[in-house]
Coordinates of C-alpha atoms in Angstrom, one line a residue:
M1 CA 103.9 53.5 96.7
K2 CA 107.6 53.3 95.9
Q3 CA 107.2 49.6 95.3
R4 CA 104.3 50.1 92.8
G5 CA 106.2 52.9 91.1
R6 CA 109.2 50.6 90.7
H7 CA 107.1 47.9 89.2
R8 CA 105.4 50.4 86.9
R9 CA 108.8 51.6 85.6
R10 CA 109.9 48.0 85.1
R11 CA 106.8 47.3 83.0
R12 CA 107.3 50.5 81.0
G13 CA 110.9 49.6 80.5
R14 CA 110.1 46.1 79.2
A15 CA 107.4 47.6 76.9
L16 CA 109.9 50.2 75.6
R17 CA 112.6 47.6 75.0
A18 CA 110.1 45.3 73.2
A19 CA 109.0 48.2 71.0
L20 CA 112.5 49.2 70.1
T21 CA 113.5 45.6 69.5
G22 CA 110.5 45.0 67.4
A23 CA 111.1 48.2 65.4
A24 CA 114.8 47.2 64.9
L25 CA 113.9 43.7 63.7
A26 CA 111.3 45.1 61.3
L27 CA 113.7 47.7 59.9
T28 CA 116.4 45.1 59.7
G29 CA 114.0 42.9 57.7
A30 CA 113.3 45.8 55.4
A31 CA 117.1 46.4 55.0
T32 CA 117.5 42.9 53.6
L33 CA 115.3 44.0 50.7
I34 CA 117.9 46.6 49.6
S35 CA 119.4 45.6 46.3
A36 CA 122.8 44.1 46.2
S37 CA 123.9 46.8 43.8
Q38 CA 122.8 49.6 46.2
A39 CA 124.4 47.7 49.2
T40 CA 127.8 47.6 47.4
V41 CA 127.7 51.3 46.6
A42 CA 129.5 52.0 49.8
D43 CA 130.7 55.5 49.0
D44 CA 133.7 54.8 51.2
P45 CA 135.1 58.2 52.3
G46 CA 138.5 56.7 52.9
A47 CA 141.0 58.1 55.4
L48 CA 141.0 61.6 56.7
E49 CA 143.4 63.9 55.0
P50 CA 145.0 66.6 57.2
L51 CA 144.7 70.3 56.1
T52 CA 147.8 72.2 57.0
S53 CA 148.4 75.0 54.5
A54 CA 147.5 78.6 55.4
A55 CA 145.2 78.9 52.4
E56 CA 143.2 75.8 53.6
T57 CA 143.0 76.8 57.2
D58 CA 142.2 80.5 56.6
A59 CA 139.0 79.4 54.9
L60 CA 137.9 78.0 58.4
R61 CA 138.5 81.2 60.3
L62 CA 135.5 83.0 62.0
T63 CA 135.4 86.5 63.3
E64 CA 133.5 87.3 66.6
H65 CA 130.9 90.0 66.9
R66 CA 129.4 90.6 70.3
V67 CA 126.0 92.2 70.8
P68 CA 126.7 95.3 72.9
R69 CA 126.0 94.8 76.6
P70 CA 123.8 97.9 76.8
W71 CA 121.6 96.5 74.1
L72 CA 121.1 93.3 76.0
D73 CA 120.5 95.0 79.3
R74 CA 118.0 97.5 77.7
L75 CA 116.0 94.6 76.2
S76 CA 116.1 92.6 79.4
T77 CA 114.9 95.5 81.5
A78 CA 112.1 96.3 79.1
M79 CA 110.9 92.7 79.1
G80 CA 110.9 92.4 82.9
G81 CA 114.2 90.7 83.5
P82 CA 115.4 87.2 82.5
V83 CA 114.1 83.9 83.9
G84 CA 116.2 80.8 84.7
V85 CA 116.2 77.4 83.1
D86 CA 114.5 76.1 86.2
A87 CA 111.5 78.4 85.6
V88 CA 111.4 77.3 81.9
L89 CA 111.4 73.6 82.8
G90 CA 108.8 74.2 85.6
S91 CA 106.4 75.6 83.0
A92 CA 106.7 72.6 80.6
D93 CA 103.3 72.1 79.0
H94 CA 104.1 69.4 76.4
T95 CA 105.0 65.7 76.8
L96 CA 107.2 63.4 74.7
R97 CA 105.8 59.8 74.3
D98 CA 107.8 56.7 74.9
A99 CA 108.7 54.7 71.7
A100 CA 106.2 52.0 72.8
D101 CA 103.4 54.6 72.4
C102 CA 104.7 56.0 69.1
T103 CA 103.3 54.9 65.7
A104 CA 105.1 52.5 63.4
G105 CA 105.4 55.3 60.9
E106 CA 107.2 57.5 63.5
R107 CA 109.5 54.7 64.5
E108 CA 110.6 54.1 60.9
S109 CA 112.9 57.1 61.3
L110 CA 115.0 55.3 64.0
P111 CA 118.3 53.7 63.0
V112 CA 118.4 50.0 62.1
S113 CA 121.8 49.3 63.4
P114 CA 123.0 50.0 66.0
A115 CA 119.5 50.3 67.5
A116 CA 118.3 53.0 69.8
T117 CA 118.0 52.0 73.4
R118 CA 115.9 55.0 74.4
A119 CA 113.4 56.7 72.0
Y120 CA 110.6 59.2 72.3
C121 CA 108.3 61.0 69.8
W122 CA 107.3 64.6 69.9
E123 CA 103.7 65.9 70.0
E124 CA 102.3 66.0 66.5
G125 CA 100.3 69.1 67.1
D126 CA 103.2 71.0 68.5
T127 CA 105.7 70.0 65.8
A128 CA 103.4 70.2 62.7
G129 CA 104.9 72.6 60.3
W130 CA 108.3 72.5 61.9
R131 CA 111.5 70.6 60.8
P132 CA 113.6 68.9 63.4
G133 CA 117.2 70.2 63.8
A134 CA 120.1 69.7 66.2
V135 CA 120.2 68.2 69.7
T136 CA 122.5 69.0 72.7
T137 CA 122.2 68.2 76.4
S138 CA 123.3 69.3 79.9
G139 CA 126.0 66.7 79.4
D140 CA 127.6 69.2 77.1
A141 CA 126.9 72.2 79.4
D142 CA 128.5 70.9 82.5
E143 CA 130.9 68.1 83.4
D144 CA 128.5 66.6 86.0
G145 CA 125.8 66.3 83.3
R146 CA 123.3 68.6 84.9
W147 CA 122.3 72.2 84.7
G148 CA 121.6 73.1 88.3
A149 CA 119.6 70.3 89.7
H150 CA 118.2 69.1 86.3
R151 CA 119.2 66.8 83.4
V152 CA 118.1 68.7 80.3
I153 CA 117.9 68.0 76.6
L154 CA 117.7 70.9 74.1
S155 CA 116.1 70.3 70.7
A156 CA 116.1 72.8 67.8
W157 CA 113.3 73.2 65.3
T158 CA 112.8 75.4 62.2
R159 CA 109.5 76.6 60.8
D160 CA 108.9 74.8 57.5
D161 CA 108.0 77.6 55.1
G162 CA 108.7 75.6 51.9
T163 CA 112.2 76.9 51.4
P164 CA 115.6 75.2 52.1
E165 CA 116.5 78.0 54.5
G166 CA 113.2 77.7 56.5
G167 CA 111.6 80.3 58.7
L168 CA 111.8 81.0 62.4
A169 CA 113.9 78.8 64.7
R170 CA 113.1 77.7 68.3
V171 CA 114.7 75.5 70.9
S172 CA 112.7 73.1 73.1
F173 CA 113.8 72.7 76.7
V174 CA 113.2 69.1 77.8
D175 CA 113.1 68.1 81.5
A176 CA 114.9 64.8 81.4
D177 CA 115.1 64.1 85.1
D178 CA 112.6 61.2 84.8
P179 CA 113.3 59.1 81.7
D180 CA 109.7 57.7 81.9
H181 CA 108.2 61.2 81.6
L182 CA 109.9 63.8 79.4
S183 CA 108.1 67.2 79.4
Y184 CA 109.1 70.3 77.5
T185 CA 108.4 73.9 76.4
S186 CA 110.0 76.1 73.8
A187 CA 111.8 79.4 73.4
L188 CA 112.0 81.3 70.1
L189 CA 115.5 82.2 69.0
A190 CA 115.9 85.9 68.3
V191 CA 118.5 88.6 67.5
P192 CA 118.4 92.0 69.2
V193 CA 117.9 95.0 66.9
D194 CA 117.5 98.8 67.1
G195 CA 119.9 99.2 70.0
G196 CA 118.1 96.6 72.1
H197 CA 114.7 98.3 71.8
D198 CA 113.4 95.3 69.8
Y199 CA 114.3 91.9 68.4
R200 CA 113.8 89.9 65.2
G201 CA 113.4 86.1 64.9
L202 CA 116.4 84.0 63.8
A203 CA 115.2 82.8 60.4
S204 CA 117.5 79.9 59.8
P205 CA 117.7 76.1 60.0
V206 CA 119.6 75.0 63.1
S207 CA 121.4 71.9 61.9
G208 CA 124.1 72.1 64.6
M209 CA 123.9 73.1 68.3
V210 CA 126.2 72.9 71.4
W211 CA 125.4 73.9 74.9
Y212 CA 128.7 74.7 76.6
Q213 CA 128.8 76.2 80.0
D214 CA 126.2 79.1 80.0
K215 CA 126.3 79.5 76.2
L216 CA 124.3 77.9 73.4
L217 CA 126.0 77.9 70.0
V218 CA 123.8 77.3 67.0
T219 CA 124.5 77.1 63.2
A220 CA 123.0 79.5 60.7
G221 CA 121.9 78.7 57.1
S222 CA 123.6 79.8 53.9
G223 CA 121.4 82.9 53.6
D224 CA 123.2 84.5 56.5
R225 CA 126.8 85.9 56.5
D226 CA 127.1 84.8 60.1
A227 CA 128.0 81.1 60.5
L228 CA 127.2 80.7 64.2
Y229 CA 124.9 82.5 66.7
V230 CA 125.5 82.4 70.5
Y231 CA 122.8 82.5 73.2
D232 CA 123.2 82.9 76.9
V233 CA 120.9 80.5 78.8
D234 CA 120.8 82.9 81.7
R235 CA 119.1 85.4 79.5
V236 CA 115.9 83.6 78.6
Q237 CA 113.1 86.2 78.5
R238 CA 109.4 85.6 79.1
A239 CA 107.0 86.7 76.2
T240 CA 104.1 88.8 77.5
T241 CA 101.6 88.0 74.7
D242 CA 100.9 84.9 72.7
A243 CA 100.5 86.8 69.5
D244 CA 101.9 85.3 66.3
A245 CA 104.1 88.3 65.8
V246 CA 107.8 88.6 66.8
G247 CA 109.2 91.4 68.9
R248 CA 107.7 94.5 70.4
V249 CA 103.9 94.7 69.8
P250 CA 101.2 96.9 71.2
G251 CA 100.8 95.8 74.8
G252 CA 104.0 93.8 75.2
W253 CA 106.5 91.4 73.6
A254 CA 105.7 88.5 71.3
A255 CA 107.6 85.3 70.3
D256 CA 105.4 83.8 67.6
G257 CA 103.1 82.3 70.2
H258 CA 105.9 80.8 72.3
P259 CA 106.1 81.5 76.0
Y260 CA 109.8 82.4 75.9
V261 CA 112.3 84.1 73.7
L262 CA 116.1 83.8 73.7
P263 CA 118.1 86.8 72.4
A264 CA 121.5 86.3 70.8
V265 CA 124.5 87.7 72.6
A266 CA 127.1 87.2 69.9
S267 CA 127.7 85.8 66.4
Y268 CA 130.6 84.5 64.3
R269 CA 131.1 85.6 60.8
L270 CA 132.5 83.5 57.9
A271 CA 136.0 84.2 56.6
D272 CA 136.3 86.7 53.8
A273 CA 138.0 84.1 51.6
D274 CA 137.2 82.0 48.6
G275 CA 135.7 78.7 49.7
A276 CA 134.9 79.8 53.3
A277 CA 133.6 76.8 55.3
R278 CA 130.2 77.1 56.9
P279 CA 129.6 74.8 59.8
G280 CA 126.6 72.5 59.1
A281 CA 127.0 70.2 62.1
I282 CA 128.8 70.9 65.4
S283 CA 129.4 69.0 68.6
L284 CA 131.5 69.2 71.8
D285 CA 134.7 67.3 72.4
R286 CA 135.9 67.2 76.0
G287 CA 138.7 64.8 75.1
T288 CA 141.0 67.8 74.0
V289 CA 142.8 70.3 76.1
P290 CA 141.1 72.8 76.2
D291 CA 137.7 71.5 75.2
S292 CA 136.9 72.0 71.6
L293 CA 134.0 72.7 69.2
V294 CA 133.9 70.2 66.4
A295 CA 132.5 71.2 63.1
S296 CA 131.7 69.7 59.6
E297 CA 130.2 71.3 56.5
R298 CA 127.4 69.9 54.5
V299 CA 128.5 69.1 50.9
P300 CA 125.7 67.8 48.6
A301 CA 126.2 64.3 47.1
D302 CA 126.4 65.7 43.6
D303 CA 129.1 68.3 44.5
D304 CA 132.5 67.0 43.3
R305 CA 134.6 68.2 46.2
P306 CA 135.6 66.8 49.6
T307 CA 134.0 67.7 52.9
R308 CA 136.0 69.6 55.6
L309 CA 136.0 68.6 59.3
W310 CA 137.7 70.8 61.8
R311 CA 137.8 72.0 65.4
Y312 CA 138.0 75.3 67.3
A313 CA 139.4 75.5 70.9
F314 CA 137.2 76.9 73.6
G315 CA 138.6 79.8 75.6
T316 CA 139.6 79.5 79.2
D317 CA 139.2 83.2 80.2
P318 CA 136.5 83.2 83.0
A319 CA 135.3 86.5 81.6
R320 CA 134.4 84.8 78.4
T321 CA 132.6 81.6 79.6
G322 CA 131.4 79.3 76.9
L323 CA 132.9 81.1 73.9
P324 CA 135.6 80.0 71.5
A325 CA 139.1 81.3 72.0
T326 CA 139.9 84.4 69.9
D327 CA 143.1 86.3 69.0
S328 CA 143.5 90.0 69.6
S329 CA 141.6 90.8 66.4
G330 CA 138.6 88.6 67.4
H331 CA 139.5 85.8 65.0
V332 CA 138.7 82.2 65.8
D333 CA 141.1 79.9 64.0
A334 CA 140.8 76.1 63.5
V335 CA 143.3 74.1 65.6
E336 CA 142.9 70.9 63.6
A337 CA 141.4 70.3 60.2
Y338 CA 140.8 67.4 57.7
E339 CA 139.2 66.6 54.4
T340 CA 137.0 63.5 53.9
G341 CA 135.3 62.0 50.9
A342 CA 132.0 61.8 52.8
A343 CA 129.1 63.9 51.5
E344 CA 125.8 64.8 53.0
V345 CA 127.2 64.9 56.5
G346 CA 124.4 65.7 58.9
G347 CA 126.0 64.8 62.2
V348 CA 129.6 64.8 63.5
L349 CA 131.4 63.6 66.7
S350 CA 135.0 63.5 67.7
H351 CA 135.9 61.2 70.6
R352 CA 139.2 60.0 71.9
P353 CA 138.9 56.8 74.1
A354 CA 141.0 56.8 77.2
G355 CA 144.6 55.8 76.4
A356 CA 144.1 56.2 72.6
A357 CA 146.7 58.1 70.6
R358 CA 144.2 59.9 68.4
S359 CA 140.5 60.8 68.1
D360 CA 138.0 58.9 66.1
W361 CA 135.5 60.9 64.0
Y362 CA 131.9 59.7 63.6
L363 CA 129.9 61.0 60.7
G364 CA 126.2 60.5 60.2
R365 CA 125.5 60.8 56.5
A366 CA 122.0 61.5 55.2
A367 CA 120.5 59.3 52.4
G368 CA 121.3 62.1 49.9
G369 CA 120.5 61.0 46.4
H370 CA 119.7 57.4 47.6
D371 CA 116.2 56.5 48.8
G372 CA 115.8 55.3 52.4
R373 CA 118.4 55.3 55.1
G374 CA 121.6 57.1 55.8
T375 CA 125.0 55.7 56.9
L376 CA 127.1 56.0 60.1
W377 CA 130.9 56.0 59.6
R378 CA 133.9 56.1 61.8
Q379 CA 137.0 57.7 60.3
D380 CA 140.6 58.5 61.2
T381 CA 143.8 59.1 59.3
E382 CA 144.1 55.4 58.5
G383 CA 140.7 54.6 57.0
A384 CA 136.9 54.4 57.5
R385 CA 134.4 51.8 58.6
A386 CA 130.6 51.9 58.4
T387 CA 127.9 50.1 60.4
E388 CA 126.2 47.2 58.5
C389 CA 122.8 45.6 58.7
G390 CA 120.6 43.1 56.9
A391 CA 121.4 39.8 55.2
D392 CA 123.3 41.6 52.4
R393 CA 125.3 43.7 54.9
S394 CA 124.0 47.0 53.7
Q395 CA 125.7 50.1 55.0
R396 CA 122.5 52.1 54.9
C397 CA 121.4 51.4 58.5
W398 CA 121.3 54.9 60.0
S399 CA 118.4 57.4 60.1
G400 CA 117.6 58.7 56.7
Q401 CA 117.8 62.4 57.8
A402 CA 121.0 61.8 59.7
G403 CA 120.6 64.5 62.3
S404 CA 123.2 66.0 64.7
L405 CA 125.1 63.8 67.2
S406 CA 125.6 64.8 70.8
Y407 CA 127.6 62.7 73.3
W408 CA 126.5 62.7 76.9
A409 CA 129.7 61.6 78.6
Q410 CA 128.1 61.0 82.0
T411 CA 125.7 58.3 80.6
G412 CA 127.9 57.2 77.7
E413 CA 125.0 57.9 75.3
V414 CA 124.9 59.5 71.9
W415 CA 121.7 61.6 71.3
S416 CA 120.2 62.5 68.0
Q417 CA 116.8 63.0 66.4
S418 CA 115.2 62.2 63.1
G419 CA 111.6 63.0 62.0
R420 CA 109.6 63.2 65.2
M421 CA 111.8 60.8 67.0
L422 CA 114.3 61.8 69.7
F423 CA 116.6 58.9 70.5
A424 CA 119.7 57.7 72.3
L425 CA 122.1 54.8 72.2
P426 CA 125.4 53.9 73.9
L427 CA 128.6 54.9 72.2
T428 CA 129.8 51.4 73.0
S429 CA 127.0 49.9 70.9
I430 CA 128.2 52.1 68.0
E431 CA 131.8 50.8 68.6
D432 CA 130.5 47.2 68.7
A433 CA 128.7 47.7 65.4
L434 CA 131.8 49.0 63.8
D435 CA 134.2 46.2 65.0

């Protein structure tokens, strides 16, 4: 049986590689059709410019607000107590398809160069009417790359209600132990109200998400004064009814038809200053001491101002696991900040290779005002470089929607998603494409 299983995995692996290679070749061929004029519009963001003045860095400050512990305990007791991530994964009732089984239309959202080495598509019926958001993994959560005994991928989605802000938000928990069979189920993101006697849904696009230790940090949209919400993965609650409502309902607790709900435990409010920066994309950087939360804002292509990139240090107090470091007033201040000429930044990573004197910043930029594909840049304080593809060496080689970027250090892979495709590729292949 083991031998047949090994042969089956090899055949599936060959089929997957063939599908991804074919998709990359087809997309590269399409890239050669990009006009020379568009290919030369590089929108080079130039070198990173450090931000050092108090006025500049004060605009990056956040203020922490914790949900009172009695609220959380009251809600947890009323809902029958929390369940663990193991229980959530054990009830996974949906399956991701390998790229070889995805349609050509679905695979069009994959990057051209560098090409994905692993890719999956979400169930159409389960994601219809939802917009894809950020991705994070158990590689962020723990240094060994697992949460308990499992490798896990978390994927955020926002209900598409026809507005830029979107409707309800959810997170899909993906069991990634077997790369040939990814299964998942979802939890609605919520915020406790009424002293913990009820909760409301988080109505916001989740464009950035980081799972650090036992906390899940997610970004909030511009309609919310809070910039980040924090969830405790040890406080997942089971919904007791599949009603479309949210919160307490006659006969139990509803989560818009989802089997689980995740109540927020804290939030971080924007600075009360002109030009306060709202994180649009976030990621984890374990190359700093202490570990840090990397952030970028989303500036439209037609907005004549630079984009800010910055980082917050995570705290080291064991009583505050997974939370950014605060001062005595509950303020979270940026420990490093820059400006870049890049617009429409949809994903950000900061990574310092072993022995390097400084970190490289990677920016996934959405297509913006241009049709088609986005761009992937590497920047530092000396300059910028983009990946290229096609006969005319176009820089528009990345996924058009340019979703969040999450580095899984234990596997060396960068994860992202675009459209209904979840995909990964080695960081080394990004480096090779940029050399």
